[in-house]
Coordinates of N, CA and C in Angstrom, one line a residue:
X1 N 162.4 64.3 76.9 CA 163.4 63.6 77.7 C 162.9 62.7 78.7
X2 N 163.7 62.5 79.8 CA 163.5 61.6 80.8 C 162.4 62.0 81.7
X3 N 162.2 63.3 82.0 CA 161.2 63.7 83.0 C 159.8 63.4 82.6
X4 N 159.4 63.7 81.3 CA 158.0 63.3 80.9 C 157.8 61.8 81.0
X5 N 158.7 61.0 80.6 CA 158.5 59.6 80.7 C 158.3 59.1 82.1
X6 N 159.1 59.7 83.0 CA 158.9 59.4 84.5 C 157.6 59.8 85.0
X7 N 157.2 61.0 84.6 CA 155.9 61.6 85.1 C 154.8 60.7 84.5
X8 N 154.9 60.4 83.2 CA 153.9 59.5 82.6 C 153.8 58.2 83.3
X9 N 155.0 57.6 83.6 CA 155.0 56.3 84.3 C 154.4 56.4 85.7
X10 N 154.7 57.5 86.4 CA 154.1 57.7 87.7 C 152.6 57.9 87.6
X11 N 152.1 58.6 86.6 CA 150.7 58.8 86.4 C 150.0 57.5 86.1
X12 N 150.6 56.7 85.2 CA 150.0 55.4 84.9 C 150.0 54.5 86.1
X13 N 151.0 54.5 86.9 CA 151.1 53.7 88.1 C 150.0 54.1 89.1
X14 N 149.8 55.4 89.2 CA 148.8 56.0 90.1 C 147.4 55.6 89.6
X15 N 147.2 55.5 88.3 CA 145.9 55.2 87.7 C 145.6 53.7 87.8
X16 N 146.6 52.9 87.9 CA 146.5 51.5 87.9 C 145.9 51.1 89.3
X17 N 144.8 50.4 89.3 CA 144.2 50.0 90.6 C 145.1 49.0 91.3
X18 N 145.2 49.0 92.6 CA 146.0 48.0 93.3 C 145.4 46.6 93.0
X19 N 146.3 45.6 93.1 CA 145.8 44.2 93.0 C 144.8 43.9 94.1
X20 N 143.7 43.2 93.8 CA 142.9 42.9 95.0 C 143.6 41.9 95.9
X21 N 143.5 42.0 97.2 CA 144.1 41.1 98.1 C 143.1 40.1 98.7
X22 N 143.4 38.9 98.5 CA 142.5 37.8 98.9 C 143.1 37.1 100.1
X23 N 142.3 36.8 101.1 CA 142.7 36.0 102.2 C 142.2 34.6 101.9
X24 N 143.1 33.6 101.8 CA 142.8 32.3 101.4 C 143.1 31.4 102.6
X25 N 142.1 30.6 103.0 CA 142.2 29.8 104.2 C 141.8 28.4 103.9
X26 N 142.8 27.5 104.1 CA 142.5 26.0 103.9 C 143.6 25.2 104.6
X27 N 143.2 24.2 105.3 CA 144.2 23.4 106.0 C 144.9 22.4 105.1
X28 N 144.4 22.3 103.8 CA 145.1 21.4 102.8 C 146.1 22.2 102.1
X29 N 147.4 22.0 102.4 CA 148.5 22.8 101.9 C 148.6 22.7 100.4
X30 N 148.3 21.6 99.8 CA 148.4 21.4 98.4 C 147.3 22.2 97.7
X31 N 146.1 22.1 98.2 CA 145.0 22.9 97.6 C 145.2 24.4 97.8
X32 N 145.7 24.8 98.9 CA 146.0 26.2 99.2 C 147.0 26.7 98.2
X33 N 148.1 26.0 97.9 CA 149.1 26.4 97.0 C 148.5 26.5 95.6
X34 N 147.7 25.5 95.2 CA 147.1 25.5 93.8 C 146.2 26.7 93.6
X35 N 145.3 27.0 94.6 CA 144.4 28.1 94.5 C 145.2 29.4 94.5
X36 N 146.2 29.5 95.4 CA 147.0 30.7 95.5 C 147.7 31.0 94.2
X37 N 148.3 30.0 93.6 CA 149.0 30.2 92.3 C 148.0 30.7 91.2
X38 N 146.8 30.1 91.2 CA 145.8 30.4 90.2 C 145.3 31.9 90.4
X39 N 145.1 32.3 91.6 CA 144.6 33.6 91.9 C 145.7 34.7 91.6
X40 N 147.0 34.3 91.9 CA 148.1 35.2 91.6 C 148.2 35.4 90.1
X41 N 148.0 34.3 89.3 CA 148.0 34.5 87.8 C 146.9 35.3 87.4
X42 N 145.8 35.3 88.1 CA 144.6 36.2 87.8 C 144.7 37.6 88.4
X43 N 146.0 38.0 88.6 CA 146.3 39.3 89.1 C 145.8 39.7 90.5
X44 N 145.8 38.7 91.4 CA 145.4 39.0 92.8 C 146.6 38.8 93.7
X45 N 146.6 39.5 94.8 CA 147.6 39.3 95.8 C 147.0 38.3 96.8
X46 N 147.7 37.3 97.2 CA 147.1 36.3 98.1 C 147.8 36.2 99.5
X47 N 147.1 36.3 100.5 CA 147.6 36.1 101.9 C 147.0 34.7 102.3
X48 N 147.8 33.8 102.7 CA 147.3 32.4 103.0 C 147.4 32.0 104.4
X49 N 146.4 31.2 104.9 CA 146.4 30.7 106.3 C 146.0 29.3 106.3
X50 N 146.5 28.5 107.2 CA 146.2 27.1 107.3 C 145.1 26.7 108.2
X51 N 144.6 27.7 109.0 CA 143.4 27.4 109.9 C 142.7 28.7 110.2
X52 N 141.5 28.5 110.8 CA 140.7 29.7 111.1 C 141.3 30.7 112.0
X53 N 142.0 30.2 113.0 CA 142.6 31.1 114.0 C 143.7 32.0 113.4
X54 N 144.6 31.3 112.6 CA 145.6 32.1 111.9 C 145.0 33.1 110.9
X55 N 143.9 32.7 110.2 CA 143.2 33.5 109.3 C 142.6 34.8 110.0
X56 N 142.0 34.6 111.2 CA 141.4 35.7 111.9 C 142.5 36.7 112.3
X57 N 143.7 36.1 112.8 CA 144.8 37.0 113.1 C 145.2 37.9 111.9
X58 N 145.4 37.2 110.8 CA 145.8 37.9 109.6 C 144.7 38.9 109.2
X59 N 143.4 38.6 109.3 CA 142.3 39.4 108.8 C 142.4 40.7 109.7
X60 N 142.7 40.6 111.0 CA 142.7 41.8 111.8 C 143.8 42.8 111.5
X61 N 144.9 42.3 110.9 CA 146.0 43.2 110.6 C 146.2 43.5 109.2
X62 N 145.4 42.9 108.3 CA 145.7 43.0 106.8 C 144.4 43.4 106.2
X63 N 144.4 44.5 105.4 CA 143.2 44.9 104.6 C 143.0 43.9 103.5
X64 N 141.9 43.2 103.4 CA 141.6 42.3 102.3 C 140.4 42.6 101.6
X65 N 140.3 42.3 100.3 CA 139.2 42.6 99.4 C 138.2 41.4 99.3
X66 N 138.6 40.2 99.7 CA 137.8 39.0 99.6 C 138.4 37.9 100.5
X67 N 137.6 37.1 101.1 CA 138.0 35.9 101.9 C 137.5 34.7 101.2
X68 N 138.4 33.7 101.0 CA 138.0 32.4 100.5 C 138.4 31.4 101.6
X69 N 137.4 30.7 102.2 CA 137.7 29.8 103.3 C 137.1 28.4 103.2
X70 N 137.9 27.5 103.5 CA 137.4 26.1 103.7 C 136.5 26.1 104.9
X71 N 135.6 25.1 104.9 CA 134.7 25.0 106.1 C 135.4 24.1 107.2
X72 N 135.8 22.9 106.8 CA 136.3 21.9 107.8 C 137.8 22.2 108.0
X73 N 138.2 22.8 109.1 CA 139.6 23.1 109.5 C 139.8 22.9 111.0
X74 N 141.0 22.7 111.4 CA 141.3 22.6 112.8 C 141.3 23.9 113.5
X75 N 141.2 24.0 114.8 CA 141.3 25.2 115.6 C 140.0 26.0 115.5
X76 N 139.6 26.5 114.3 CA 138.4 27.2 114.1 C 137.9 26.9 112.7
X77 N 136.7 26.4 112.6 CA 136.2 26.1 111.3 C 135.7 27.3 110.5
X78 N 135.4 27.1 109.2 CA 135.1 28.2 108.4 C 133.8 29.0 108.8
X79 N 132.8 28.2 109.4 CA 131.6 28.9 109.8 C 132.0 29.9 111.0
X80 N 132.8 29.4 111.9 CA 133.2 30.3 113.1 C 134.0 31.5 112.6
X81 N 134.9 31.2 111.6 CA 135.7 32.3 111.1 C 134.8 33.3 110.4
X82 N 133.8 32.9 109.6 CA 132.9 33.8 108.9 C 132.1 34.6 109.9
X83 N 131.6 34.0 111.0 CA 130.9 34.8 112.0 C 131.8 35.8 112.7
X84 N 133.1 35.4 113.0 CA 134.0 36.3 113.6 C 134.3 37.5 112.7
X85 N 134.5 37.3 111.4 CA 134.8 38.4 110.5 C 133.6 39.3 110.4
X86 N 132.4 38.7 110.4 CA 131.2 39.5 110.3 C 130.9 40.4 111.5
X87 N 131.5 40.1 112.6 CA 131.4 41.0 113.8 C 132.0 42.4 113.5
X88 N 133.1 42.4 112.7 CA 133.8 43.7 112.5 C 133.6 44.2 111.0
X89 N 133.3 43.3 110.1 CA 133.3 43.7 108.7 C 132.0 43.0 108.0
X90 N 131.0 43.8 107.7 CA 129.8 43.3 107.2 C 129.9 43.2 105.6
X91 N 130.9 43.8 105.0 CA 130.8 43.9 103.5 C 131.9 43.1 102.8
X92 N 133.0 42.7 103.4 CA 134.0 41.9 102.7 C 133.4 40.6 102.1
X93 N 133.5 40.4 100.8 CA 132.9 39.1 100.3 C 133.6 37.9 100.9
X94 N 132.8 36.9 101.2 CA 133.3 35.7 101.8 C 132.8 34.5 100.9
X95 N 133.7 33.7 100.4 CA 133.4 32.5 99.6 C 133.8 31.3 100.5
X96 N 132.9 30.4 100.7 CA 133.2 29.2 101.4 C 133.5 28.0 100.5
X97 N 134.5 27.3 100.8 CA 134.9 26.1 100.0 C 134.5 24.9 100.9
X98 N 133.8 23.9 100.4 CA 133.5 22.8 101.2 C 133.4 21.5 100.4
X99 N 133.6 20.4 101.1 CA 133.4 19.1 100.5 C 132.0 18.6 100.9
X100 N 131.4 19.3 101.8 CA 130.0 19.0 102.2 C 129.0 19.4 101.2
X101 N 128.3 18.5 100.6 CA 127.4 18.8 99.5 C 125.9 18.9 100.1
X102 N 125.8 19.0 101.4 CA 124.5 19.0 102.0 C 123.9 20.4 102.0
X103 N 122.7 20.6 101.6 CA 122.1 21.9 101.6 C 122.1 22.5 103.0
X104 N 121.9 21.7 104.1 CA 121.9 22.3 105.4 C 123.2 23.0 105.7
X105 N 124.3 22.3 105.3 CA 125.6 22.9 105.6 C 125.8 24.2 104.8
X106 N 125.3 24.3 103.6 CA 125.4 25.5 102.8 C 124.6 26.6 103.5
X107 N 123.4 26.3 104.0 CA 122.5 27.3 104.6 C 123.2 27.8 105.9
X108 N 123.9 26.9 106.7 CA 124.6 27.3 107.9 C 125.7 28.4 107.5
X109 N 126.4 28.1 106.4 CA 127.5 29.0 105.9 C 126.9 30.3 105.5
X110 N 125.8 30.3 104.7 CA 125.2 31.5 104.2 C 124.6 32.3 105.4
X111 N 124.0 31.7 106.4 CA 123.5 32.3 107.5 C 124.6 32.9 108.4
X112 N 125.8 32.3 108.4 CA 126.9 32.8 109.1 C 127.5 34.1 108.5
X113 N 127.1 34.3 107.2 CA 127.6 35.6 106.6 C 128.3 35.4 105.3
X114 N 128.4 34.1 104.8 CA 129.1 33.9 103.5 C 128.3 34.4 102.4
X115 N 129.0 34.9 101.3 CA 128.3 35.4 100.1 C 128.1 34.4 99.0
X116 N 129.0 33.3 99.1 CA 129.0 32.3 98.0 C 129.5 31.0 98.5
X117 N 129.2 30.0 97.8 CA 129.6 28.6 98.3 C 130.1 27.9 97.1
X118 N 131.2 27.2 97.2 CA 131.7 26.3 96.1 C 132.0 25.0 96.7
X119 N 131.5 23.9 96.1 CA 131.7 22.6 96.6 C 132.9 21.9 95.9
X120 N 133.7 21.3 96.8 CA 134.9 20.6 96.3 C 134.5 19.2 95.8
X121 N 135.1 18.7 94.7 CA 136.1 19.4 93.9 C 135.5 20.4 93.0
X122 N 136.2 21.5 92.7 CA 135.7 22.6 91.9 C 136.7 22.9 90.8
X123 N 136.2 23.6 89.8 CA 137.0 24.0 88.7 C 137.6 25.3 89.1
X124 N 139.0 25.4 89.1 CA 139.6 26.7 89.5 C 139.1 27.9 88.8
X125 N 138.8 27.7 87.5 CA 138.3 28.8 86.7 C 137.0 29.4 87.2
X126 N 136.2 28.5 87.8 CA 134.9 28.9 88.4 C 135.1 29.7 89.6
X127 N 136.1 29.3 90.5 CA 136.4 30.0 91.7 C 136.9 31.4 91.3
X128 N 137.8 31.5 90.3 CA 138.4 32.8 89.9 C 137.2 33.7 89.4
X129 N 136.3 33.1 88.6 CA 135.2 33.9 88.1 C 134.3 34.4 89.2
X130 N 134.0 33.6 90.2 CA 133.2 34.0 91.3 C 133.9 35.1 92.1
X131 N 135.2 35.0 92.3 CA 135.9 36.0 93.1 C 135.8 37.3 92.3
X132 N 136.1 37.3 91.0 CA 136.0 38.5 90.2 C 134.6 39.1 90.3
X133 N 133.6 38.3 90.2 CA 132.2 38.8 90.3 C 132.0 39.5 91.6
X134 N 132.4 38.9 92.7 CA 132.2 39.5 94.1 C 133.0 40.8 94.2
X135 N 134.2 40.8 93.6 CA 135.1 42.0 93.7 C 134.4 43.1 92.9
X136 N 133.8 42.8 91.7 CA 133.2 43.8 90.9 C 132.0 44.4 91.7
X137 N 131.2 43.5 92.3 CA 130.0 44.0 93.1 C 130.5 44.9 94.3
X138 N 131.6 44.5 95.0 CA 132.1 45.3 96.1 C 132.5 46.7 95.6
X139 N 133.2 46.7 94.5 CA 133.7 47.9 93.9 C 132.5 48.8 93.5
X140 N 131.5 48.2 92.9 CA 130.4 49.0 92.4 C 129.6 49.5 93.6
X141 N 129.5 48.8 94.7 CA 128.8 49.2 95.9 C 129.5 50.4 96.5
X142 N 130.8 50.4 96.5 CA 131.6 51.5 97.0 C 131.4 52.7 96.2
X143 N 131.4 52.6 94.9 CA 131.1 53.8 94.0 C 129.7 54.3 94.2
X144 N 128.7 53.4 94.4 CA 127.3 53.8 94.6 C 127.2 54.6 95.9
X145 N 127.9 54.1 97.0 CA 127.8 54.9 98.2 C 128.4 56.2 98.1
X146 N 129.5 56.4 97.3 CA 130.1 57.7 97.1 C 129.2 58.6 96.3
X147 N 128.5 58.0 95.3 CA 127.6 58.8 94.5 C 126.4 59.3 95.3
X148 N 125.9 58.4 96.2 CA 124.8 58.7 97.1 C 125.1 59.9 97.9
X149 N 126.3 60.0 98.5 CA 126.7 61.1 99.3 C 126.8 62.4 98.5
X150 N 127.3 62.3 97.2 CA 127.3 63.5 96.4 C 125.9 63.9 96.0
X151 N 125.0 63.0 95.7 CA 123.6 63.3 95.4 C 122.9 63.9 96.6
X152 N 123.1 63.4 97.8 CA 122.5 64.0 99.0 C 123.0 65.4 99.2
X153 N 124.3 65.7 99.0 CA 124.9 67.0 99.2 C 124.3 68.0 98.1
X154 N 124.1 67.5 96.9 CA 123.6 68.3 95.8 C 122.1 68.6 96.1
X155 N 121.3 67.6 96.6 CA 119.9 67.8 96.9 C 119.8 68.8 98.0
X156 N 120.6 68.7 99.1 CA 120.6 69.7 100.2 C 120.9 71.1 99.7
X157 N 121.9 71.2 98.8 CA 122.2 72.5 98.3 C 121.1 73.1 97.5
X158 N 120.5 72.2 96.6 CA 119.4 72.7 95.8 C 118.2 73.1 96.6
X159 N 117.8 72.4 97.6 CA 116.7 72.7 98.5 C 116.9 74.0 99.2
X160 N 118.1 74.3 99.5 CA 118.4 75.6 100.2 C 118.2 76.8 99.3
X161 N 118.5 76.5 98.0 CA 118.4 77.6 97.0 C 117.0 77.8 96.5
X162 N 116.2 76.7 96.5 CA 114.9 76.8 95.9 C 113.8 77.5 96.6
X163 N 113.9 77.9 97.9 CA 113.0 78.5 98.8 C 111.9 79.2 98.2

């Protein structure tokens, strides 16, 4: 009857991982909308901001799985945003978007805490693939940390018994 179907649906929903939430920051509204639409089609939830200050406010009140930020923006540039995020979150993946193709600029971004860099104009499929890759790494690192805790507990228990 109806009860098993509802229970099965509830179990399936519980087993389905939540959509990854991406914070997208770019002062170019057209590019922001294009990237937002692509990421949503790629099964992501997107929170968008038009400048670094707005993005930092959103970041402080919204749990995100990845940040994609333009470098050149009003109020607070992407480098400053990246540094501010890294003060409180060392692990969230950050992808910088830039029209600057200078190696020095990329080094500044990476030193500020960015994990990846994409030069504009870029292929949206490449951005999607890089985001998926960073999300996979973040998920794997979380599982590894959980397993290390289990291993440490098991080792402590075994050393107590082995006397």
